[in-house]
XYZ file of C-alpha atoms in Angstrom:
193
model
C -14.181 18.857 15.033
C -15.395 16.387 12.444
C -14.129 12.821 11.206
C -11.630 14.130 8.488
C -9.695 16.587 11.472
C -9.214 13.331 13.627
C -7.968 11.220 11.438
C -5.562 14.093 9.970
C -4.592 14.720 13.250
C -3.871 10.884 13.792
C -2.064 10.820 10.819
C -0.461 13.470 11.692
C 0.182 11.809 15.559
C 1.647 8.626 13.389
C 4.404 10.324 11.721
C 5.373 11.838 14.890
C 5.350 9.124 17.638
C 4.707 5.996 15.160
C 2.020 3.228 15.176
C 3.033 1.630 18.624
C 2.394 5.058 20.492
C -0.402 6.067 18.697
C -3.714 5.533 20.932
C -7.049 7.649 21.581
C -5.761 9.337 24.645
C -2.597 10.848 23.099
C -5.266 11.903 19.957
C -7.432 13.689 22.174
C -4.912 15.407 23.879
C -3.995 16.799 20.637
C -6.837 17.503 19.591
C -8.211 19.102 22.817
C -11.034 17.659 23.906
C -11.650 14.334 26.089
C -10.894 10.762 24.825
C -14.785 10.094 24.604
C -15.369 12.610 22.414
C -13.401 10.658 19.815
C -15.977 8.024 20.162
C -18.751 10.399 18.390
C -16.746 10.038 15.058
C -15.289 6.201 15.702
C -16.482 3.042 18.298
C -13.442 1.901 18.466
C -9.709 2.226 17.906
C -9.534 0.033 15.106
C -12.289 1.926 13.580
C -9.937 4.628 13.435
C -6.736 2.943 12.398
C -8.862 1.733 9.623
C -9.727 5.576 8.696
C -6.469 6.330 9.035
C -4.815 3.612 6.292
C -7.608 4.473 3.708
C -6.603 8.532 4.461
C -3.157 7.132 3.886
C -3.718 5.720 0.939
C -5.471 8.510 -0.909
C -2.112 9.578 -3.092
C -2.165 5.565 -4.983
C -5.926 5.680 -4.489
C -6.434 8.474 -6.845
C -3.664 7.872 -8.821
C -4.653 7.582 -12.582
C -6.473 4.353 -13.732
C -4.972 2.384 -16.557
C -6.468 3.039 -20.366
C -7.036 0.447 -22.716
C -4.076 1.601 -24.853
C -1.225 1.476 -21.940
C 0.812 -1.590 -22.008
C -0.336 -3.479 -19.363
C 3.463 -4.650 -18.203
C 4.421 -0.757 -17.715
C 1.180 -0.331 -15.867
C 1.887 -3.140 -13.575
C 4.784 -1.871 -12.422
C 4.224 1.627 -11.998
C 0.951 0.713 -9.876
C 3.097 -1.041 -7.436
C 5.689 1.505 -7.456
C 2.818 3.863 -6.552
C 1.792 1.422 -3.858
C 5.001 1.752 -2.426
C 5.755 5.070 -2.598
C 2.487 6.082 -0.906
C 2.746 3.575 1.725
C 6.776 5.311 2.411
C 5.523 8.606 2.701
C 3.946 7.988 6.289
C 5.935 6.189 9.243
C 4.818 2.904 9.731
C 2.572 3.200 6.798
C 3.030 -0.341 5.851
C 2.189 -1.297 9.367
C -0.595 0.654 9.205
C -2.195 -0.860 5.994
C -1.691 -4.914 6.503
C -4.594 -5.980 7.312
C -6.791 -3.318 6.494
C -9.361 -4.022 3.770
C -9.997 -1.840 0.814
C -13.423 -0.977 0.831
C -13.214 2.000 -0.495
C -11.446 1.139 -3.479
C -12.977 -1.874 -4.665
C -14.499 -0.162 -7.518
C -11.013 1.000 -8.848
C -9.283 -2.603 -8.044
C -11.884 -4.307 -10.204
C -11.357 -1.728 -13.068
C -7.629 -2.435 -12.291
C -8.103 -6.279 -12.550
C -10.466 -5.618 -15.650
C -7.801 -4.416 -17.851
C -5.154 -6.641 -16.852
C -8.039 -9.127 -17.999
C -8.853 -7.289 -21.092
C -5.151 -6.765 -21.962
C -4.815 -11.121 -22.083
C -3.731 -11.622 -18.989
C -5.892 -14.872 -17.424
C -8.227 -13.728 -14.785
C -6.947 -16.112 -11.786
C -3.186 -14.763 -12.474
C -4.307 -11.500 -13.027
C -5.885 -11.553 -9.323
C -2.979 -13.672 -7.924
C -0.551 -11.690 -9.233
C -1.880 -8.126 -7.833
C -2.257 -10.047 -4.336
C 1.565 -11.332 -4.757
C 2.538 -7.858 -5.798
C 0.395 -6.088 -3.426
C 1.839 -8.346 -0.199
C 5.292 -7.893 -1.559
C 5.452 -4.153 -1.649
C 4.102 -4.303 1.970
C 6.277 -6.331 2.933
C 9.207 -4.327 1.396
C 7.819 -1.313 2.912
C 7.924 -3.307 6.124
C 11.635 -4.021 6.033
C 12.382 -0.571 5.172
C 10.517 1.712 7.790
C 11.570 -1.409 10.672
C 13.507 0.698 13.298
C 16.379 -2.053 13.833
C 18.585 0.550 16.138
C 22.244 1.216 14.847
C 23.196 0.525 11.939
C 25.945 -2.318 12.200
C 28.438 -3.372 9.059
C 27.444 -6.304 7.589
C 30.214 -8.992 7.566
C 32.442 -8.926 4.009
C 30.630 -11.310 2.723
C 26.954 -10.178 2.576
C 26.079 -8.083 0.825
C 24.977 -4.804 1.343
C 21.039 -4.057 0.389
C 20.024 -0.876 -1.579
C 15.812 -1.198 -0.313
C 14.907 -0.133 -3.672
C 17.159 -2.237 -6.003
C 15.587 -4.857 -4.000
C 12.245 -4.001 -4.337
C 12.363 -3.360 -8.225
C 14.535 -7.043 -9.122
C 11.233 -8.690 -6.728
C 8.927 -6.624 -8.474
C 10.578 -7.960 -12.347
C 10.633 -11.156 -11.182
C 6.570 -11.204 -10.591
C 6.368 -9.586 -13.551
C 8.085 -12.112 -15.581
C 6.270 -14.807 -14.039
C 3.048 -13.568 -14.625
C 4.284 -12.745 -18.245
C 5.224 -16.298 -18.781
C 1.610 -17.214 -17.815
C 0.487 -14.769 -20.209
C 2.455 -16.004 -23.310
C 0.541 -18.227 -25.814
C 0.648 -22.001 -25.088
C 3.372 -23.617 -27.321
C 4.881 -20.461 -27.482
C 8.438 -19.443 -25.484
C 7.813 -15.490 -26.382
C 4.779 -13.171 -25.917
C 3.140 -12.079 -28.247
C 3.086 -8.066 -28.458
C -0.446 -6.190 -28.073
């Protein structure tokens, strides 16, 4: 048994029996061996769920970095929609990540920050708005896997909410904040690069 079977395993626990039920007993179990075992590869629990939402996030992790010649617009959306789509593929995986800290992938976040810098955006909105984006696919993520029991009709006048329609008019309207930030002072329109 090494560190990248448990927190498979764990992962593999999470999408079974979800975040709430997930603890080092039921893991060992699984695993088959005893609960102090675990203890060889992580001190503590957290230690583990923090393993586990870095494992998680391996698919946006390694997606493809931006190049100087992408729009940086297109790539600001599609690295969100990335974020989100790899934080849907495991239950609870939005749970799982707030609060965790990407150590792992500083490196990439600075290259990601550098050409959102490089392509004119300012560097205080360029971090701001990956931190607005970032916390607003999580939180998306968190309406969307919340187990809220049967389904009940919303009254007539409310409407109903398609999770990703949501998610993408948010996302635009981020984006065209942080475009209007962009745009040349004195100028209503950006300026193409």
């Amino acid at each position: 048994m090494n560190r990248e079977t448990v927190v498979r395993e764990a992962l593999d626990l999470l999408d079974e029996v979800g975040l709430e039920t997930v603890s080092t007993r039921r893991l060992a179990k699984r695993l088959g061996v005893e609960q102090p075992s675990l203890y060889y590869h992580f001190r503590t629990k957290r230690d583990l769920l923090a393993a586990m939402a870095e494992a998680a996030m391996a698919p946006h992790a390694t997606a493809p970095l931006p190049s100087p010649e992408d729009d940086w617009r297109a790539w600001f959306l599609e690295n969100s929609r990335s974020f989100r789509r790899t934080l849907l593929q495991r239950r609870d995986g939005a749970r799982l990540h707030a609060g965790s800290t990407p150590t792992g992938d500083l490196d990439r976040i600075r290259r990601k920050m550098a050409f959102l810098v490089a392509s004119g955006v300012p560097e205080k909105d360029a971090q701001m708005a990956m931190l607005a984006a970032g916390r607003f696919t999580v939180g998306c993520v968190l309406e969307e896997q919340a187990d809220t029991g049967p389904k009940q009709d919303p009254p007539a006048d409310v409407p109903v909410i398609d999770d990703e329609a949501a998610f993408e008019a948010g996302l635009a309207l981020i984006l065209g904040g942080l475009v209007q930030r962009t745009a040349p002072t004195g100028s209503g329109s950006r300026q193409e690069r």
